[in-house]
Amino acid sequence: MRHLHKGVSFAIGLAVLGASLAACGGGSSGTSGDGRIELSIGTFTEFGYEDLITEYERLHPNIKITHHKTGEGGPYHQNLITKLAAGNGLEDVVAVEEGHFSDIIDKSSKFNDLTEIGPKDVTADRWLNWKYEAGKDKDGRLIGYGTDIGPLALCYRKDLLQAAGLPSDPEGVKSLFATWESYFAAGDQYVARTGGKAWFDASSQLYNSMVNQLETGYLDRNDNLTIETNPGIKAAWDRITGAIQRGQSAKLIAFGNEWKTGFQQGSFATTVCPSWMLGVVEENAGPGNAGKWAVTDAFPNGGGNWGGSYLTVPKQSQHPKEAAELAAWLTAPEQQLKAFQARGNFPSQTQALTSPQLLQQTEPYFGDTKVGQLYSEQAKKVTRAQYKGPGDGQIQENVTSPALQAVEQGTPPDQAWQQVVDEAKKIVQ
């Protein structure tokens, strides 16, 4: 599941916040009584835009901006789809999380092509190539300017690995985490040497990471379901369910209460760690475990991404050109670095990724690791964006994750796999 958690600082990722859907108003752009152009922007959780919006208004005295900010990403995106179908009510600039982008991409005709209405000096080389490409629809129209990303690394408990006689320093663990084979082989050693303690927290976290690394995911670019024809998906299923049966999983539901307390109690030794997860780990593990958790730039089978968003301009906007200019300014490297400083959202802009300001960022909770440099390098390891067709997110969240939980509770893997196939077919018909 690609969660809608974003950093509150670089060290503080968000759990789902409690603001209500009512906090998210509708569009209503136009012209104010004083003659200024009124723009609105809709975001969820934390984008770090508060000060930037004030700065933009100062730089553009003819623009007045209303920021509609929703705490929970789920209701926000449901509201987005509803207003998109209704044909009114959306803001001039609408943020869309990467996990929900596939839900709007088949409705891309309702959004402006930013290469047509946006500033001409905003070119593809502003972003990492894979981030830019993932912002396009199947016809090559640019629907969203990239904001942030969630490059993948692994977090692990140094003390637990050391107690199990396994390498525990960031360099030493690289051989353990080089491939999925070596990662699960190390898990077998850990389970055997600790009397059955869990190697990882939640099977869906790892399975989703493995599937996201494939060239083709659940749907091909023609939106055909590939779940029965893509050998990589079934291989990932066999690998993770085998590890479950060998006792490597803590059988926790990611972001559930038991999962959160598991960080404090040492219920597992490793977890998938996109950039925004560092704050989640620290928040859940607490000060008593400071220095025990480490993060390494080794990730099985190379890099990956989990999370990040785009800014779009729906055709409902009364001022699409001005809206595109605002979106372009907010996603410029200079502004994205300010958002990173404000809320920790890791930038997707190539210039920002080489900024000393970012590269020197350290994280005391993880042993003063230069996390800015670490995640910048992890971001560069991602070579392509996997196409996400309509229903991809539903398969991941509502089909495979529950099926893996069923395996953890004793359902035979082959039986659960057939359920996955059957349920996926209901979503993609």
GROMACS .gro file of C-alpha atoms in nm:
model
  429
    1MET     CA    1   0.000   0.000   0.000
    2ARG     CA    2   0.135   0.336  -0.091
    3HIS     CA    3   0.045   0.531   0.215
    4LEU     CA    4  -0.045   0.894   0.226
    5HIS     CA    5   0.210   0.963   0.495
    6LYS     CA    6   0.434   1.256   0.436
    7GLY     CA    7   0.708   1.398   0.656
    8VAL     CA    8   0.616   1.642   0.929
    9SER     CA    9   0.983   1.713   0.952
   10PHE     CA   10   1.230   1.499   0.767
   11ALA     CA   11   1.226   1.296   1.084
   12ILE     CA   12   0.857   1.303   1.147
   13GLY     CA   13   0.640   1.129   0.893
   14LEU     CA   14   0.271   1.159   0.933
   15ALA     CA   15   0.030   0.911   1.060
   16VAL     CA   16  -0.315   0.984   0.936
   17LEU     CA   17  -0.420   1.315   1.073
   18GLY     CA   18  -0.752   1.387   1.219
   19ALA     CA   19  -0.880   1.679   1.026
   20SER     CA   20  -1.217   1.629   0.874
   21LEU     CA   21  -1.329   1.633   0.517
   22ALA     CA   22  -1.521   1.947   0.603
   23ALA     CA   23  -1.186   2.123   0.619
   24CYS     CA   24  -1.160   2.081   0.244
   25GLY     CA   25  -1.369   2.336   0.067
   26GLY     CA   26  -1.443   2.354  -0.300
   27GLY     CA   27  -1.317   2.558  -0.589
   28SER     CA   28  -1.483   2.900  -0.628
   29SER     CA   29  -1.195   3.073  -0.801
   30GLY     CA   30  -1.270   3.398  -0.975
   31THR     CA   31  -1.193   3.763  -0.918
   32SER     CA   32  -1.201   3.934  -0.580
   33GLY     CA   33  -1.368   4.264  -0.505
   34ASP     CA   34  -1.036   4.444  -0.526
   35GLY     CA   35  -0.975   4.309  -0.874
   36ARG     CA   36  -0.722   4.042  -0.779
   37ILE     CA   37  -0.739   3.699  -0.941
   38GLU     CA   38  -0.856   3.443  -0.686
   39LEU     CA   39  -0.695   3.102  -0.701
   40SER     CA   40  -0.756   2.801  -0.480
   41ILE     CA   41  -0.532   2.504  -0.408
   42GLY     CA   42  -0.630   2.172  -0.250
   43THR     CA   43  -0.378   1.957  -0.061
   44PHE     CA   44  -0.384   1.676   0.197
   45THR     CA   45  -0.172   1.603   0.504
   46GLU     CA   46   0.136   1.830   0.494
   47PHE     CA   47   0.292   1.983   0.183
   48GLY     CA   48   0.476   2.266   0.362
   49TYR     CA   49   0.307   2.529   0.145
   50GLU     CA   50   0.179   2.772   0.408
   51ASP     CA   51   0.472   3.014   0.397
   52LEU     CA   52   0.522   2.959   0.024
   53ILE     CA   53   0.168   3.069  -0.053
   54THR     CA   54   0.222   3.387   0.146
   55GLU     CA   55   0.546   3.443  -0.044
   56TYR     CA   56   0.375   3.387  -0.379
   57GLU     CA   57   0.104   3.640  -0.297
   58ARG     CA   58   0.372   3.890  -0.201
   59LEU     CA   59   0.555   3.832  -0.530
   60HIS     CA   60   0.229   3.843  -0.728
   61PRO     CA   61   0.011   4.120  -0.581
   62ASN     CA   62  -0.259   4.054  -0.840
   63ILE     CA   63  -0.314   3.700  -0.704
   64LYS     CA   64  -0.512   3.595  -0.396
   65ILE     CA   65  -0.485   3.229  -0.293
   66THR     CA   66  -0.716   3.019  -0.078
   67HIS     CA   67  -0.560   2.701   0.055
   68HIS     CA   68  -0.796   2.409   0.126
   69LYS     CA   69  -0.605   2.159   0.335
   70THR     CA   70  -0.743   1.817   0.431
   71GLY     CA   71  -0.589   1.600   0.699
   72GLU     CA   72  -0.678   1.257   0.568
   73GLY     CA   73  -0.570   1.154   0.222
   74GLY     CA   74  -0.843   0.893   0.172
   75PRO     CA   75  -1.145   1.126   0.208
   76TYR     CA   76  -0.956   1.396   0.017
   77HIS     CA   77  -0.917   1.176  -0.290
   78GLN     CA   78  -1.273   1.045  -0.267
   79ASN     CA   79  -1.387   1.406  -0.263
   80LEU     CA   80  -1.165   1.477  -0.563
   81ILE     CA   81  -1.322   1.199  -0.769
   82THR     CA   82  -1.673   1.308  -0.670
   83LYS     CA   83  -1.616   1.669  -0.774
   84LEU     CA   84  -1.440   1.560  -1.090
   85ALA     CA   85  -1.749   1.359  -1.187
   86ALA     CA   86  -1.980   1.646  -1.091
   87GLY     CA   87  -1.785   1.884  -1.314
   88ASN     CA   88  -1.744   2.154  -1.050
   89GLY     CA   89  -1.615   2.223  -0.704
   90LEU     CA   90  -1.247   2.143  -0.752
   91GLU     CA   91  -0.971   2.387  -0.673
   92ASP     CA   92  -0.762   2.555  -0.944
   93VAL     CA   93  -0.460   2.353  -0.832
   94VAL     CA   94  -0.528   2.003  -0.700
   95ALA     CA   95  -0.269   1.780  -0.535
   96VAL     CA   96  -0.290   1.408  -0.615
   97GLU     CA   97  -0.097   1.140  -0.431
   98GLU     CA   98   0.095   0.893  -0.643
   99GLY     CA   99  -0.116   0.602  -0.519
  100HIS     CA  100  -0.432   0.771  -0.645
  101PHE     CA  101  -0.287   0.908  -0.966
  102SER     CA  102  -0.398   0.598  -1.155
  103ASP     CA  103  -0.756   0.673  -1.052
  104ILE     CA  104  -0.752   1.006  -1.232
  105ILE     CA  105  -0.528   0.920  -1.524
  106ASP     CA  106  -0.813   0.752  -1.713
  107LYS     CA  107  -1.005   1.076  -1.663
  108SER     CA  108  -0.714   1.285  -1.784
  109SER     CA  109  -0.932   1.468  -2.037
  110LYS     CA  110  -1.073   1.655  -1.738
  111PHE     CA  111  -0.728   1.798  -1.663
  112ASN     CA  112  -0.516   2.048  -1.850
  113ASP     CA  113  -0.197   1.946  -2.028
  114LEU     CA  114   0.062   2.140  -1.835
  115THR     CA  115   0.299   2.149  -2.132
  116GLU     CA  116   0.036   2.358  -2.310
  117ILE     CA  117  -0.075   2.598  -2.038
  118GLY     CA  118   0.227   2.602  -1.808
  119PRO     CA  119   0.530   2.831  -1.823
  120LYS     CA  120   0.745   2.739  -2.122
  121ASP     CA  121   1.064   2.749  -1.920
  122VAL     CA  122   0.942   2.459  -1.706
  123THR     CA  123   1.095   2.160  -1.881
  124ALA     CA  124   1.124   1.789  -1.815
  125ASP     CA  125   1.480   1.815  -1.687
  126ARG     CA  126   1.354   1.989  -1.374
  127TRP     CA  127   1.256   1.646  -1.238
  128LEU     CA  128   1.396   1.299  -1.211
  129ASN     CA  129   1.298   1.138  -1.539
  130TRP     CA  130   1.088   0.864  -1.384
  131LYS     CA  131   0.894   1.115  -1.174
  132TYR     CA  132   0.824   1.334  -1.476
  133GLU     CA  133   0.717   1.042  -1.694
  134ALA     CA  134   0.478   0.914  -1.429
  135GLY     CA  135   0.298   1.249  -1.442
  136LYS     CA  136   0.181   1.185  -1.798
  137ASP     CA  137  -0.129   1.011  -1.927
  138LYS     CA  138  -0.118   0.738  -2.193
  139ASP     CA  139  -0.130   0.999  -2.470
  140GLY     CA  140   0.177   1.170  -2.332
  141ARG     CA  141  -0.007   1.472  -2.191
  142LEU     CA  142   0.152   1.608  -1.874
  143ILE     CA  143  -0.119   1.599  -1.609
  144GLY     CA  144   0.085   1.673  -1.298
  145TYR     CA  145   0.397   1.859  -1.190
  146GLY     CA  146   0.590   1.638  -0.947
  147THR     CA  147   0.622   1.754  -0.585
  148ASP     CA  148   0.796   1.501  -0.361
  149ILE     CA  149   0.903   1.135  -0.372
  150GLY     CA  150   0.962   0.847  -0.129
  151PRO     CA  151   1.285   0.670  -0.229
  152LEU     CA  152   1.323   0.332  -0.060
  153ALA     CA  153   1.583   0.216   0.190
  154LEU     CA  154   1.576  -0.039   0.472
  155CYS     CA  155   1.559   0.036   0.844
  156TYR     CA  156   1.680  -0.224   1.091
  157ARG     CA  157   1.750  -0.274   1.461
  158LYS     CA  158   2.126  -0.283   1.504
  159ASP     CA  159   2.112  -0.437   1.850
  160LEU     CA  160   1.881  -0.719   1.743
  161LEU     CA  161   2.095  -0.815   1.444
  162GLN     CA  162   2.406  -0.801   1.659
  163ALA     CA  163   2.248  -1.023   1.924
  164ALA     CA  164   2.165  -1.273   1.651
  165GLY     CA  165   2.527  -1.278   1.534
  166LEU     CA  166   2.451  -1.098   1.209
  167PRO     CA  167   2.633  -0.795   1.067
  168SER     CA  168   2.482  -0.479   1.211
  169ASP     CA  169   2.678  -0.180   1.082
  170PRO     CA  170   2.550  -0.004   0.767
  171GLU     CA  171   2.831  -0.141   0.553
  172GLY     CA  172   2.810  -0.492   0.694
  173VAL     CA  173   2.440  -0.532   0.628
  174LYS     CA  174   2.475  -0.447   0.260
  175SER     CA  175   2.550  -0.807   0.170
  176LEU     CA  176   2.242  -0.919   0.366
  177PHE     CA  177   2.017  -0.672   0.186
  178ALA     CA  178   2.167  -0.694  -0.163
  179THR     CA  179   1.887  -0.907  -0.312
  180TRP     CA  180   1.556  -1.047  -0.200
  181GLU     CA  181   1.718  -1.390  -0.189
  182SER     CA  182   1.990  -1.270   0.048
  183TYR     CA  183   1.739  -1.070   0.253
  184PHE     CA  184   1.512  -1.369   0.317
  185ALA     CA  185   1.813  -1.599   0.369
  186ALA     CA  186   1.929  -1.362   0.644
  187GLY     CA  187   1.575  -1.375   0.779
  188ASP     CA  188   1.598  -1.752   0.806
  189GLN     CA  189   1.921  -1.717   1.004
  190TYR     CA  190   1.766  -1.453   1.229
  191VAL     CA  191   1.460  -1.666   1.305
  192ALA     CA  192   1.675  -1.972   1.376
  193ARG     CA  193   1.920  -1.787   1.602
  194THR     CA  194   1.657  -1.600   1.804
  195GLY     CA  195   1.424  -1.886   1.874
  196GLY     CA  196   1.160  -1.776   1.629
  197LYS     CA  197   1.156  -1.397   1.648
  198ALA     CA  198   1.018  -1.211   1.347
  199TRP     CA  199   1.250  -1.071   1.079
  200PHE     CA  200   1.010  -0.820   0.927
  201ASP     CA  201   0.698  -0.636   1.037
  202ALA     CA  202   0.428  -0.671   0.768
  203SER     CA  203   0.430  -0.890   0.460
  204SER     CA  204   0.235  -0.643   0.246
  205GLN     CA  205   0.510  -0.383   0.285
  206LEU     CA  206   0.768  -0.614   0.132
  207TYR     CA  207   0.536  -0.764  -0.129
  208ASN     CA  208   0.433  -0.421  -0.257
  209SER     CA  209   0.797  -0.319  -0.280
  210MET     CA  210   0.879  -0.628  -0.484
  211VAL     CA  211   0.587  -0.576  -0.721
  212ASN     CA  212   0.670  -0.207  -0.763
  213GLN     CA  213   1.019  -0.302  -0.881
  214LEU     CA  214   0.880  -0.500  -1.175
  215GLU     CA  215   0.878  -0.348  -1.522
  216THR     CA  216   0.506  -0.419  -1.549
  217GLY     CA  217   0.272  -0.421  -1.250
  218TYR     CA  218  -0.085  -0.542  -1.217
  219LEU     CA  219  -0.189  -0.375  -1.544
  220ASP     CA  220  -0.008  -0.319  -1.871
  221ARG     CA  221  -0.023   0.010  -2.060
  222ASN     CA  222  -0.338  -0.110  -2.237
  223ASP     CA  223  -0.496  -0.155  -1.893
  224ASN     CA  224  -0.509  -0.530  -1.928
  225LEU     CA  225  -0.485  -0.726  -1.603
  226THR     CA  226  -0.153  -0.909  -1.594
  227ILE     CA  227  -0.186  -1.088  -1.265
  228GLU     CA  228  -0.207  -1.432  -1.430
  229THR     CA  229   0.048  -1.365  -1.703
  230ASN     CA  230   0.317  -1.166  -1.522
  231PRO     CA  231   0.558  -1.421  -1.372
  232GLY     CA  232   0.722  -1.159  -1.153
  233ILE     CA  233   0.401  -1.100  -0.957
  234LYS     CA  234   0.355  -1.469  -0.881
  235ALA     CA  235   0.726  -1.509  -0.799
  236ALA     CA  236   0.700  -1.225  -0.547
  237TRP     CA  237   0.391  -1.389  -0.398
  238ASP     CA  238   0.568  -1.724  -0.363
  239ARG     CA  239   0.872  -1.557  -0.207
  240ILE     CA  240   0.684  -1.360   0.056
  241THR     CA  241   0.440  -1.635   0.146
  242GLY     CA  242   0.732  -1.877   0.180
  243ALA     CA  243   0.895  -1.637   0.425
  244ILE     CA  244   0.567  -1.612   0.617
  245GLN     CA  245   0.551  -1.989   0.647
  246ARG     CA  246   0.910  -1.998   0.771
  247GLY     CA  247   0.821  -1.764   1.057
  248GLN     CA  248   0.980  -1.442   0.932
  249SER     CA  249   0.671  -1.220   0.957
  250ALA     CA  250   0.555  -1.045   1.273
  251LYS     CA  251   0.206  -1.069   1.117
  252LEU     CA  252   0.131  -0.705   1.188
  253ILE     CA  253  -0.093  -0.471   0.992
  254ALA     CA  254   0.112  -0.174   0.884
  255PHE     CA  255   0.016   0.149   1.064
  256GLY     CA  256  -0.213  -0.040   1.301
  257ASN     CA  257  -0.174   0.002   1.677
  258GLU     CA  258   0.009  -0.328   1.727
  259TRP     CA  259   0.247  -0.237   1.447
  260LYS     CA  260   0.322   0.095   1.616
  261THR     CA  261   0.393  -0.062   1.954
  262GLY     CA  262   0.601  -0.328   1.779
  263PHE     CA  263   0.866  -0.064   1.716
  264GLN     CA  264   0.900  -0.003   2.089
  265GLN     CA  265   0.895  -0.370   2.182
  266GLY     CA  266   1.144  -0.493   1.923
  267SER     CA  267   0.881  -0.720   1.767
  268PHE     CA  268   1.071  -0.727   1.437
  269ALA     CA  269   1.420  -0.650   1.314
  270THR     CA  270   1.368  -0.486   0.974
  271THR     CA  271   1.116  -0.270   0.793
  272VAL     CA  272   1.084  -0.106   0.452
  273CYS     CA  273   1.186   0.257   0.495
  274PRO     CA  274   1.094   0.519   0.235
  275SER     CA  275   1.225   0.863   0.324
  276TRP     CA  276   0.909   0.969   0.503
  277MET     CA  277   0.921   0.652   0.719
  278LEU     CA  278   1.213   0.774   0.929
  279GLY     CA  279   0.981   0.998   1.125
  280VAL     CA  280   0.730   0.717   1.166
  281VAL     CA  281   1.000   0.489   1.306
  282GLU     CA  282   1.122   0.752   1.550
  283GLU     CA  283   0.773   0.847   1.660
  284ASN     CA  284   0.669   0.487   1.721
  285ALA     CA  285   0.994   0.351   1.864
  286GLY     CA  286   1.029   0.643   2.103
  287PRO     CA  287   1.330   0.803   2.271
  288GLY     CA  288   1.411   0.485   2.460
  289ASN     CA  289   1.522   0.320   2.136
  290ALA     CA  290   1.727   0.612   2.004
  291GLY     CA  291   2.044   0.485   1.842
  292LYS     CA  292   1.914   0.128   1.809
  293TRP     CA  293   1.755   0.182   1.469
  294ALA     CA  294   1.971   0.234   1.163
  295VAL     CA  295   1.900   0.305   0.798
  296THR     CA  296   2.107   0.174   0.510
  297ASP     CA  297   2.120   0.261   0.143
  298ALA     CA  298   2.110  -0.109   0.060
  299PHE     CA  299   1.770  -0.217  -0.066
  300PRO     CA  300   1.703  -0.562  -0.216
  301ASN     CA  301   1.729  -0.571  -0.596
  302GLY     CA  302   1.807  -0.199  -0.619
  303GLY     CA  303   1.598   0.108  -0.564
  304GLY     CA  304   1.230   0.181  -0.554
  305ASN     CA  305   0.982   0.450  -0.464
  306TRP     CA  306   0.689   0.460  -0.227
  307GLY     CA  307   0.489   0.780  -0.212
  308GLY     CA  308   0.501   1.132  -0.345
  309SER     CA  309   0.250   1.358  -0.516
  310TYR     CA  310   0.167   1.580  -0.812
  311LEU     CA  311   0.001   1.917  -0.862
  312THR     CA  312  -0.265   1.920  -1.132
  313VAL     CA  313  -0.486   2.186  -1.291
  314PRO     CA  314  -0.840   2.060  -1.361
  315LYS     CA  315  -1.027   2.203  -1.657
  316GLN     CA  316  -1.282   2.329  -1.406
  317SER     CA  317  -1.039   2.611  -1.322
  318GLN     CA  318  -1.146   2.956  -1.436
  319HIS     CA  319  -0.782   3.067  -1.444
  320PRO     CA  320  -0.584   2.768  -1.576
  321LYS     CA  321  -0.285   2.970  -1.692
  322GLU     CA  322  -0.241   3.143  -1.357
  323ALA     CA  323  -0.307   2.811  -1.177
  324ALA     CA  324  -0.035   2.640  -1.382
  325GLU     CA  325   0.205   2.923  -1.301
  326LEU     CA  326   0.137   2.876  -0.930
  327ALA     CA  327   0.184   2.496  -0.956
  328ALA     CA  328   0.506   2.545  -1.152
  329TRP     CA  329   0.642   2.789  -0.894
  330LEU     CA  330   0.557   2.561  -0.601
  331THR     CA  331   0.735   2.266  -0.766
  332ALA     CA  332   1.048   2.460  -0.859
  333PRO     CA  333   1.363   2.331  -0.684
  334GLU     CA  334   1.395   2.640  -0.467
  335GLN     CA  335   1.043   2.610  -0.332
  336GLN     CA  336   1.058   2.232  -0.293
  337LEU     CA  337   1.370   2.270  -0.079
  338LYS     CA  338   1.179   2.515   0.139
  339ALA     CA  339   0.896   2.262   0.167
  340PHE     CA  340   1.156   2.001   0.262
  341GLN     CA  341   1.284   2.230   0.535
  342ALA     CA  342   0.933   2.301   0.656
  343ARG     CA  343   0.783   1.953   0.645
  344GLY     CA  344   1.047   1.710   0.526
  345ASN     CA  345   0.890   1.625   0.191
  346PHE     CA  346   1.178   1.480  -0.008
  347PRO     CA  347   1.218   1.671  -0.338
  348SER     CA  348   1.186   1.512  -0.682
  349GLN     CA  349   1.373   1.793  -0.859
  350THR     CA  350   1.722   1.709  -0.987
  351GLN     CA  351   1.869   2.043  -0.883
  352ALA     CA  352   1.730   2.008  -0.533
  353LEU     CA  353   1.880   1.660  -0.499
  354THR     CA  354   2.230   1.803  -0.541
  355SER     CA  355   2.177   2.090  -0.299
  356PRO     CA  356   2.427   2.099  -0.007
  357GLN     CA  357   2.133   2.203   0.205
  358LEU     CA  358   1.975   1.862   0.143
  359LEU     CA  359   2.290   1.650   0.120
  360GLN     CA  360   2.415   1.763   0.461
  361GLN     CA  361   2.088   1.677   0.635
  362THR     CA  362   2.157   1.433   0.919
  363GLU     CA  363   1.930   1.238   1.149
  364PRO     CA  364   2.046   1.203   1.512
  365TYR     CA  365   1.794   0.929   1.594
  366PHE     CA  366   1.960   0.709   1.332
  367GLY     CA  367   2.317   0.772   1.444
  368ASP     CA  368   2.363   1.101   1.263
  369THR     CA  369   2.337   0.929   0.929
  370LYS     CA  370   2.347   1.172   0.637
  371VAL     CA  371   1.994   1.085   0.538
  372GLY     CA  372   1.970   1.360   0.278
  373GLN     CA  373   2.259   1.215   0.084
  374LEU     CA  374   2.142   0.857   0.143
  375TYR     CA  375   1.794   0.914   0.003
  376SER     CA  376   1.921   1.134  -0.278
  377GLU     CA  377   2.131   0.841  -0.397
  378GLN     CA  378   1.838   0.600  -0.350
  379ALA     CA  379   1.620   0.827  -0.566
  380LYS     CA  380   1.874   0.807  -0.849
  381LYS     CA  381   1.860   0.426  -0.842
  382VAL     CA  382   1.501   0.431  -0.966
  383THR     CA  383   1.529   0.401  -1.343
  384ARG     CA  384   1.168   0.398  -1.454
  385ALA     CA  385   0.817   0.456  -1.331
  386GLN     CA  386   0.595   0.151  -1.337
  387TYR     CA  387   0.268   0.222  -1.517
  388LYS     CA  388  -0.024   0.227  -1.277
  389GLY     CA  389  -0.354   0.161  -1.449
  390PRO     CA  390  -0.705   0.213  -1.314
  391GLY     CA  391  -0.769  -0.022  -1.024
  392ASP     CA  392  -0.400  -0.076  -0.943
  393GLY     CA  393  -0.432   0.086  -0.602
  394GLN     CA  394  -0.747  -0.110  -0.523
  395ILE     CA  395  -0.576  -0.440  -0.604
  396GLN     CA  396  -0.286  -0.351  -0.381
  397GLU     CA  397  -0.486  -0.220  -0.088
  398ASN     CA  398  -0.806  -0.426  -0.102
  399VAL     CA  399  -0.696  -0.754  -0.257
  400THR     CA  400  -0.333  -0.853  -0.205
  401SER     CA  401  -0.285  -0.704   0.142
  402PRO     CA  402  -0.589  -0.883   0.294
  403ALA     CA  403  -0.487  -1.204   0.117
  404LEU     CA  404  -0.140  -1.190   0.269
  405GLN     CA  405  -0.293  -1.130   0.610
  406ALA     CA  406  -0.504  -1.442   0.550
  407VAL     CA  407  -0.188  -1.642   0.477
  408GLU     CA  408  -0.038  -1.510   0.800
  409GLN     CA  409  -0.346  -1.644   0.977
  410GLY     CA  410  -0.313  -1.989   0.824
  411THR     CA  411  -0.479  -1.982   0.481
  412PRO     CA  412  -0.274  -2.193   0.234
  413PRO     CA  413  -0.083  -1.961  -0.007
  414ASP     CA  414  -0.226  -2.127  -0.320
  415GLN     CA  415  -0.580  -2.080  -0.192
  416ALA     CA  416  -0.513  -1.715  -0.106
  417TRP     CA  417  -0.352  -1.660  -0.446
  418GLN     CA  418  -0.664  -1.783  -0.622
  419GLN     CA  419  -0.863  -1.534  -0.415
  420VAL     CA  420  -0.626  -1.262  -0.532
  421VAL     CA  421  -0.678  -1.356  -0.896
  422ASP     CA  422  -1.057  -1.375  -0.860
  423GLU     CA  423  -1.088  -1.045  -0.674
  424ALA     CA  424  -0.852  -0.862  -0.909
  425LYS     CA  425  -1.067  -0.972  -1.204
  426LYS     CA  426  -1.370  -0.816  -1.039
  427ILE     CA  427  -1.187  -0.483  -1.019
  428VAL     CA  428  -1.041  -0.491  -1.370
  429GLN     CA  429  -1.307  -0.628  -1.603
   0.00000   0.00000   0.00000
